[in-house]
Short mmCIF file of C-alpha atoms and ligand atoms in Angstrom, two decimals:
data_model
loop_
_atom_site.label_atom_id
_atom_site.label_comp_id
_atom_site.label_asym_id
_atom_site.label_seq_id
_atom_site.Cartn_x
_atom_site.Cartn_y
_atom_site.Cartn_z
CA MET A 49 100.19 45.17 83.81
CA LYS A 50 99.87 41.23 83.97
CA VAL A 51 96.41 39.96 83.62
CA VAL A 52 94.91 36.92 85.36
CA TYR A 53 91.99 36.31 84.06
CA LEU A 54 89.56 34.13 86.19
CA ASP A 55 86.02 35.36 84.79
CA ASN A 56 85.80 32.62 82.38
CA ASN A 57 81.74 31.65 83.12
CA ALA A 58 81.25 35.21 81.87
CA THR A 59 83.35 35.19 78.72
CA THR A 60 86.21 32.86 77.38
CA GLN A 61 89.12 33.87 75.05
CA ILE A 62 89.08 33.07 71.58
CA ALA A 63 90.91 30.04 70.93
CA PRO A 64 93.94 30.40 68.37
CA GLU A 65 92.41 27.49 66.22
CA VAL A 66 89.09 29.39 66.16
CA ASN A 67 90.77 32.60 65.03
CA GLU A 68 92.31 30.88 62.50
CA ALA A 69 89.56 28.94 60.86
CA MET A 70 87.53 32.09 61.08
CA ARG A 71 89.71 34.39 59.24
CA PRO A 72 88.92 33.30 55.42
CA PHE A 73 85.28 33.78 56.00
CA LEU A 74 86.26 37.55 57.43
CA GLU A 75 88.53 38.06 54.24
CA THR A 76 87.99 36.13 51.25
CA LEU A 77 84.99 33.71 51.37
CA TRP A 78 82.75 36.08 52.44
CA GLY A 79 79.57 35.40 49.75
CA ASN A 80 76.09 34.75 51.17
CA PRO A 81 75.47 30.81 51.70
CA SER A 82 72.12 31.18 50.08
CA SER A 83 73.62 32.60 46.78
CA MET A 84 72.84 30.65 43.49
CA HIS A 85 76.26 31.36 42.26
CA THR A 86 79.41 29.46 43.46
CA PHE A 87 81.12 32.33 44.94
CA GLY A 88 78.22 32.38 47.48
CA GLY A 89 77.15 28.65 47.32
CA GLN A 90 80.82 27.25 48.27
CA VAL A 91 80.47 28.58 51.63
CA LYS A 92 77.39 26.42 52.38
CA LYS A 93 79.60 23.19 53.08
CA TYR A 94 81.64 24.87 56.03
CA ILE A 95 78.54 25.62 58.15
CA ASP A 96 77.34 22.18 57.37
CA ARG A 97 80.61 21.09 58.63
CA ALA A 98 80.13 23.21 61.83
CA ARG A 99 76.80 22.05 62.44
CA GLU A 100 78.26 18.24 62.60
CA GLN A 101 80.88 19.68 64.73
CA VAL A 102 78.09 20.98 67.25
CA ALA A 103 75.92 18.09 66.93
CA GLU A 104 78.75 15.73 67.57
CA LEU A 105 80.26 17.54 70.97
CA ILE A 106 76.48 16.82 72.42
CA GLY A 107 75.55 13.68 70.86
CA ALA A 108 72.77 15.14 68.40
CA HIS A 109 71.98 14.97 64.54
CA PRO A 110 73.05 17.83 62.53
CA ASP A 111 69.72 18.67 61.60
CA GLU A 112 68.69 19.09 65.18
CA ILE A 113 70.91 22.14 65.52
CA ILE A 114 69.98 25.77 65.04
CA PHE A 115 72.25 28.34 64.85
CA THR A 116 71.23 31.58 66.88
CA SER A 117 72.95 34.66 67.80
CA CYS A 118 73.74 33.77 71.78
CA GLY A 119 72.61 32.04 74.64
CA SER A 120 70.00 34.13 75.56
CA GLU A 121 68.24 34.12 72.00
CA SER A 122 68.41 30.29 71.93
CA ASN A 123 66.56 30.36 75.75
CA ASN A 124 63.95 32.60 74.07
CA THR A 125 63.69 30.92 71.27
CA ALA A 126 63.17 27.50 73.09
CA ILE A 127 60.60 28.80 75.64
CA LYS A 128 58.50 31.16 73.46
CA GLY A 129 58.87 29.31 70.48
CA TYR A 130 57.67 25.91 71.90
CA LEU A 131 55.05 27.92 73.84
CA ALA A 132 53.72 29.73 71.11
CA ALA A 133 52.27 26.94 69.63
CA THR A 134 49.72 26.39 72.35
CA ASP A 135 46.33 27.96 72.15
CA GLU A 136 45.87 29.47 75.77
CA PRO A 137 48.40 30.12 78.53
CA GLY A 138 49.32 27.34 80.75
CA HIS A 139 51.80 26.30 83.17
CA ILE A 140 55.44 26.59 83.21
CA ILE A 141 58.03 25.25 85.77
CA THR A 142 61.69 26.47 86.15
CA SER A 143 64.10 27.09 88.96
CA CYS A 144 64.72 30.16 91.03
CA VAL A 145 68.62 29.94 89.98
CA GLU A 146 68.38 30.42 86.73
CA HIS A 147 69.97 33.09 84.38
CA PRO A 148 67.78 35.83 83.70
CA ALA A 149 67.88 34.67 80.13
CA VAL A 150 65.60 32.05 81.38
CA LEU A 151 64.17 33.75 84.59
CA SER A 152 62.98 36.96 83.13
CA VAL A 153 61.57 34.97 80.15
CA CYS A 154 59.39 33.03 82.08
CA ARG A 155 58.34 36.08 84.58
CA HIS A 156 57.80 37.94 81.29
CA LEU A 157 55.23 35.27 80.18
CA HIS A 158 53.79 34.82 83.69
CA GLN A 159 52.73 38.70 83.42
CA HIS A 160 50.80 37.76 80.35
CA GLY A 161 48.79 35.15 81.82
CA TRP A 162 50.85 32.10 82.52
CA GLU A 163 51.10 30.27 85.84
CA LEU A 164 54.83 29.98 86.80
CA THR A 165 56.39 27.57 89.27
CA GLU A 166 60.12 28.49 90.32
CA LEU A 167 61.25 25.60 92.16
CA ARG A 168 63.66 26.45 95.11
CA VAL A 169 66.58 25.26 96.06
CA ASP A 170 68.63 23.74 99.33
CA GLY A 171 71.92 25.45 100.83
CA ARG A 172 73.78 23.55 98.20
CA GLY A 173 71.94 24.88 95.52
CA GLN A 174 70.36 22.01 94.38
CA ILE A 175 66.49 21.56 93.52
CA ASP A 176 64.11 18.66 95.22
CA LEU A 177 63.07 16.62 92.57
CA ASP A 178 59.58 15.80 94.80
CA GLU A 179 58.73 19.25 94.28
CA LEU A 180 59.39 19.12 90.52
CA ARG A 181 57.58 15.82 90.52
CA SER A 182 54.47 17.55 92.62
CA SER A 183 54.70 20.71 90.47
CA ILE A 184 53.93 19.14 87.31
CA SER A 185 50.34 18.91 86.32
CA GLU A 186 47.75 18.68 83.53
CA LYS A 187 48.17 22.44 82.83
CA THR A 188 52.19 22.16 82.87
CA ALA A 189 53.52 22.85 79.10
CA MET A 190 57.32 22.66 79.69
CA VAL A 191 59.54 22.31 82.47
CA THR A 192 62.85 24.63 81.69
CA THR A 193 66.08 24.09 84.00
CA MET A 194 69.81 24.72 83.77
CA TRP A 195 72.47 22.13 83.21
CA ALA A 196 75.07 23.86 85.43
CA ASN A 197 74.67 27.13 87.07
CA ASN A 198 76.69 30.12 86.13
CA GLU A 199 77.43 31.42 89.52
CA THR A 200 78.10 28.39 91.84
CA GLY A 201 79.05 25.81 89.16
CA VAL A 202 76.23 23.54 90.64
CA ILE A 203 75.13 20.59 87.91
CA PHE A 204 71.64 19.92 88.46
CA PRO A 205 70.70 15.91 88.03
CA ILE A 206 69.42 16.59 84.65
CA ASP A 207 68.99 13.01 83.55
CA ARG A 208 66.95 12.34 86.52
CA ILE A 209 65.01 15.76 85.55
CA ALA A 210 64.59 15.06 82.10
CA GLN A 211 63.05 11.54 82.94
CA ILE A 212 60.58 12.79 85.63
CA VAL A 213 59.56 15.44 83.02
CA LYS A 214 59.31 12.87 79.77
CA SER A 215 57.81 10.44 82.20
CA SER A 216 54.84 13.07 82.61
CA GLY A 217 54.83 13.61 78.68
CA LYS A 218 55.76 17.34 78.99
CA ILE A 219 58.28 19.16 77.14
CA PHE A 220 61.95 19.69 78.57
CA HIS A 221 64.39 22.47 77.86
CA THR A 222 67.70 22.86 79.67
CA ASP A 223 70.02 25.88 79.29
CA ALA A 224 73.07 24.10 79.28
CA VAL A 225 75.27 27.44 78.42
CA GLN A 226 77.69 26.54 81.40
CA ALA A 227 77.72 23.05 80.81
CA VAL A 228 78.55 22.46 77.44
CA GLY A 229 82.42 22.09 76.59
CA LYS A 230 82.95 21.83 80.13
CA LEU A 231 81.25 18.45 80.95
CA PRO A 232 80.23 15.44 78.86
CA VAL A 233 76.53 16.50 77.58
CA ASP A 234 75.21 13.62 75.21
CA VAL A 235 71.08 14.27 74.23
CA GLY A 236 71.34 10.75 73.20
CA LYS A 237 71.69 9.83 76.95
CA VAL A 238 69.44 12.25 78.30
CA PRO A 239 66.40 12.60 77.25
CA VAL A 240 66.04 16.62 76.88
CA ASP A 241 63.51 18.03 73.89
CA MET A 242 65.72 21.28 73.68
CA LEU A 243 69.28 22.66 74.78
CA THR A 244 70.99 25.72 74.59
CA LEU A 245 74.58 26.82 74.03
CA SER A 246 76.55 29.76 73.91
CA GLY A 247 79.89 29.85 71.74
CA HIS A 248 81.72 32.49 73.79
CA LYS A 249 81.55 30.12 76.90
CA LEU A 250 83.59 27.65 75.20
CA HIS A 251 86.28 29.70 73.45
CA ALA A 252 84.34 30.94 70.30
CA PRO A 253 83.54 34.62 69.82
CA LYS A 254 80.67 36.52 71.37
CA GLY A 255 77.34 36.71 68.99
CA ILE A 256 76.88 32.82 68.28
CA GLY A 257 75.17 30.27 69.83
CA ALA A 258 72.95 27.19 68.89
CA LEU A 259 69.66 25.48 69.84
CA TYR A 260 69.42 21.81 69.96
CA VAL A 261 65.82 20.85 69.18
CA ARG A 262 65.11 16.90 69.10
CA ARG A 263 63.51 16.00 66.01
CA GLY A 264 59.66 16.14 65.99
CA THR A 265 59.44 18.92 68.67
CA PRO A 266 57.34 21.52 67.68
CA LEU A 267 58.74 25.08 67.42
CA THR A 268 57.90 28.48 66.09
CA PRO A 269 60.59 30.64 65.21
CA LEU A 270 61.41 33.71 67.51
CA ILE A 271 62.77 35.49 63.96
CA HIS A 272 60.43 35.39 60.94
CA GLY A 273 61.94 35.95 57.42
CA GLY A 274 63.98 33.80 55.15
CA HIS A 275 64.38 30.09 55.05
CA GLN A 276 67.77 29.90 56.79
CA GLU A 277 67.99 27.11 59.42
CA ARG A 278 65.16 25.18 57.75
CA GLY A 279 62.80 28.22 58.62
CA LYS A 280 63.28 28.12 62.30
CA ARG A 281 65.66 31.40 62.32
CA ALA A 282 65.47 33.91 59.64
CA GLY A 283 68.64 36.00 58.89
CA THR A 284 71.56 35.40 56.69
CA GLU A 285 74.00 33.07 58.29
CA ASN A 286 76.97 34.55 60.56
CA VAL A 287 79.41 32.19 58.72
CA PRO A 288 82.50 33.27 60.33
CA TYR A 289 81.57 32.74 63.85
CA ILE A 290 79.37 29.68 62.64
CA VAL A 291 82.73 28.28 61.63
CA GLY A 292 84.25 29.25 64.62
CA LEU A 293 81.63 27.64 66.84
CA GLY A 294 82.15 24.37 64.68
CA VAL A 295 85.83 24.36 65.80
CA ALA A 296 85.53 25.60 69.04
CA CYS A 297 82.88 22.51 69.72
CA ASP A 298 85.75 20.08 68.04
CA LEU A 299 88.27 21.31 70.47
CA ALA A 300 86.34 21.15 73.20
CA ARG A 301 85.01 17.61 72.56
CA ARG A 302 89.01 16.18 71.73
CA HIS A 303 90.32 18.02 74.90
CA MET A 304 87.55 17.41 77.31
CA GLN A 305 88.76 14.88 79.82
CA LYS A 306 92.27 16.37 79.91
CA GLU A 307 90.71 19.44 80.66
CA ILE A 308 88.26 18.39 83.35
CA SER A 309 91.02 16.72 85.26
CA GLU A 310 93.60 19.84 84.87
CA LEU A 311 90.87 22.66 85.54
CA SER A 312 89.61 20.68 88.78
CA ARG A 313 92.93 20.43 89.99
CA LEU A 314 93.63 24.20 89.62
CA ARG A 315 90.28 25.04 91.07
CA ASP A 316 90.95 22.72 93.92
CA LYS A 317 94.48 24.29 94.53
CA LEU A 318 92.71 27.73 94.71
CA GLU A 319 89.86 26.67 97.08
CA GLN A 320 92.22 24.88 99.24
CA GLY A 321 94.59 27.85 99.25
CA ILE A 322 91.86 30.37 100.33
CA LEU A 323 90.58 27.86 102.70
CA SER A 324 93.86 27.46 104.33
CA SER A 325 95.09 31.04 104.38
CA CYS A 326 91.78 33.18 105.34
CA PRO A 327 89.39 32.72 107.99
CA ASP A 328 85.70 33.12 108.06
CA VAL A 329 85.54 31.54 104.40
CA ARG A 330 82.69 29.56 102.83
CA VAL A 331 82.44 27.59 99.67
CA ASN A 332 78.86 28.17 98.13
CA GLY A 333 77.08 25.30 96.18
CA ASP A 334 77.20 21.38 96.18
CA ARG A 335 81.28 20.69 96.18
CA LYS A 336 80.08 16.80 95.08
CA HIS A 337 78.50 18.01 91.56
CA ARG A 338 80.23 21.17 90.46
CA LEU A 339 81.64 22.40 87.34
CA PRO A 340 85.50 21.50 87.22
CA ASN A 341 86.41 25.35 86.45
CA THR A 342 84.09 27.05 89.03
CA LEU A 343 84.48 27.97 92.60
CA ASN A 344 82.09 30.51 94.40
CA VAL A 345 83.47 31.61 97.78
CA SER A 346 81.94 33.79 100.65
CA PHE A 347 84.47 35.88 102.52
CA GLU A 348 82.76 36.86 105.98
CA PHE A 349 82.29 40.45 106.86
CA VAL A 350 83.55 42.08 103.66
CA GLU A 351 81.86 43.30 100.32
CA GLY A 352 82.34 41.55 97.34
CA GLU A 353 82.62 44.58 95.16
CA ALA A 354 85.57 45.80 97.43
CA ILE A 355 87.35 42.56 96.72
CA LEU A 356 86.96 42.78 92.96
CA LEU A 357 87.98 46.09 92.98
CA LEU A 358 91.47 45.46 95.19
CA LEU A 359 91.69 42.19 92.82
CA ASN A 360 91.50 44.22 89.80
CA GLU A 361 94.04 46.72 90.98
CA LEU A 362 96.42 43.59 90.55
CA GLY A 363 95.20 42.46 87.28
CA ILE A 364 93.31 39.76 88.48
CA CYS A 365 89.66 39.21 87.28
CA ALA A 366 87.05 37.70 88.78
CA SER A 367 83.09 38.60 89.44
CA SER A 368 80.60 38.57 92.24
CA GLY A 369 77.91 36.82 90.17
CA SER A 370 76.79 36.76 86.25
CA ALA A 371 78.31 39.54 84.47
CA CYS A 372 75.06 40.84 83.40
CA THR A 373 74.04 41.72 86.95
CA SER A 374 77.46 43.10 88.11
CA GLY A 375 77.30 46.51 89.71
CA SER A 376 74.42 45.63 91.67
CA LEU A 377 75.18 46.20 95.31
CA GLU A 378 72.81 43.02 96.38
CA PRO A 379 73.69 39.63 96.59
CA SER A 380 72.75 37.52 93.72
CA HIS A 381 69.20 35.86 93.58
CA VAL A 382 71.19 32.58 93.32
CA ILE A 383 73.34 33.13 96.81
CA ARG A 384 70.37 34.77 98.42
CA ALA A 385 67.98 31.29 97.28
CA MET A 386 70.46 29.18 98.93
CA GLY A 387 70.02 30.96 102.10
CA ILE A 388 73.43 32.15 102.84
CA PRO A 389 73.71 34.33 105.75
CA PHE A 390 73.60 37.99 104.68
CA THR A 391 77.23 38.85 106.23
CA ALA A 392 78.51 35.86 103.78
CA ALA A 393 76.22 36.78 100.86
CA HIS A 394 77.53 39.83 100.59
CA GLY A 395 81.35 38.74 100.17
CA SER A 396 80.64 35.96 97.48
CA ILE A 397 83.21 35.80 94.53
CA ARG A 398 82.89 33.78 91.80
CA PHE A 399 86.28 32.41 90.31
CA SER A 400 86.14 30.50 86.95
CA LEU A 401 88.98 29.05 85.11
CA SER A 402 89.66 27.97 81.62
CA ARG A 403 92.31 25.77 79.69
CA TYR A 404 94.46 29.00 79.20
CA ASN A 405 95.08 29.50 83.04
CA THR A 406 98.40 28.28 84.38
CA GLU A 407 99.64 27.12 87.87
CA GLN A 408 101.39 30.89 88.27
CA ASP A 409 97.70 32.13 88.00
CA ILE A 410 96.79 30.49 90.77
CA ASP A 411 99.62 30.81 92.77
CA TYR A 412 99.71 34.60 92.02
CA THR A 413 96.23 34.60 93.20
CA LEU A 414 96.69 32.96 96.56
CA GLN A 415 99.78 35.26 97.46
CA ARG A 416 97.74 38.43 97.00
CA LEU A 417 94.15 37.43 98.00
CA PRO A 418 94.99 36.71 101.46
CA GLY A 419 96.26 40.16 102.03
CA ILE A 420 93.34 41.97 100.43
CA ILE A 421 90.73 39.99 102.80
CA LYS A 422 92.98 41.23 105.85
CA ARG A 423 93.01 44.76 104.93
CA LEU A 424 89.79 44.90 104.37
CA ARG A 425 88.49 43.34 107.41
CA GLU A 426 90.53 45.87 109.22
CA ILE A 427 87.97 48.64 108.23
CA SER A 428 84.98 46.40 108.25
CA PRO A 429 81.98 48.10 109.36
CA TYR A 430 80.47 44.42 110.10
CA ILE A 431 83.49 43.74 112.89
CA SER A 432 83.92 45.95 115.71
CA ASN A 433 87.89 46.30 115.55
CA PRO A 434 89.46 47.42 118.30
N1 C6P B 123 76.31 34.08 81.54
C1 C6P B 123 77.82 35.14 83.53
O1 C6P B 123 78.50 36.00 83.63
P1 C6P B 123 74.47 34.75 76.04
O2 C6P B 123 75.48 35.78 76.78
O3 C6P B 123 73.34 35.59 75.84
O4 C6P B 123 75.42 33.78 75.04
O5 C6P B 123 74.21 33.71 77.31
C2 C6P B 123 73.82 34.00 78.09
C3 C6P B 123 73.55 32.88 79.39
C4 C6P B 123 72.67 32.13 79.40
N2 C6P B 123 72.91 30.99 80.56
C5 C6P B 123 73.41 31.03 81.26
C6 C6P B 123 73.57 29.60 82.13
C7 C6P B 123 74.53 31.95 81.32
O6 C6P B 123 75.73 31.69 82.24
C8 C6P B 123 74.52 33.00 80.69
C9 C6P B 123 75.54 33.87 80.42
C10 C6P B 123 77.52 35.29 81.99
O7 C6P B 123 77.30 34.39 84.08
C11 C6P B 123 77.45 36.49 81.50
S1 C6P B 123 75.73 37.33 82.10
#
């Protein structure tokens, strides 16, 4: 069966160029980069090159990049690693629409004595900057908000958030897992102290991520041990995946402008096609400030899970929210926070595209989706069908 993969915010296909670049490090160049001998030591320069490629994509210095195993590890390292340096629990600010890899870290710290503010969002999924300003107090140690939302694609005004936080003299971390590779991200222009990215969202493999840490930002390692990553993250380096992440970042940087316009064209075609062929549909999230690849739509009076199952039977892969909370019958915390009515919240679907999607993928989805929605509405308990 043909697979139409429209779930790229969950994970992406490994780029063939990335696969190719990783292969020597799985087959012949498998030495330990920390070894004294030439066989191992020769590998180190490839890690250095990858660090430069990651740094270049986000406008950082290579020595500000720490390789980790994933976005979740980077988020944990940033938040716990910075706060570990403080003597007693203070105050953290985040938003209520973060990925669990931030929200549950903050809530865990809250259970251990930290005061926690979860900034609310409006109907477009945007935070109120005045609420941010007034939440910052002397006790605040850190602010952490995402750059772009994984479920709706909503982009936070991260430069303004960063300026507010930095003008109060506080530390700012951003979870940019969904932004890096899809949008221009430049830490030279936006004064973030730490930034999280994850390889498998930009066509590198699962199991590799990075944390940007601005020079001078104090950070206690989450994983203690050897001296790898300048003592900030112990463990023998995952050389093939680090090389793969470097190449993925290089590809994203070189093709970004073209990809942004092509992805938004296909996404808009999907959006317009759905709006014109299905009644009682709403687009969730700020349409003006949104990732070019993401569309979150609510189909009133039908269950999202039922739509996904029927799409799946046709080989169309989408999701109702983040992959790590799928299976839950409750609407996602992101959709609920935006105040979307119950009858629509239950029928929300995330479509997320990548450079490997084609016009045919969108046409095929648009041919099949309206029929699915019509069928489900005919048996919907929320509609009194004759
Ligand atoms: N979101 C989704 O379906 P990992 O998987 O650990 O590399 O990254 C976690 C993560 C952190 N922050 C954001 C904003 C994310 O979107 C993700 C992963 C996927 O939305 C899988 S749950």
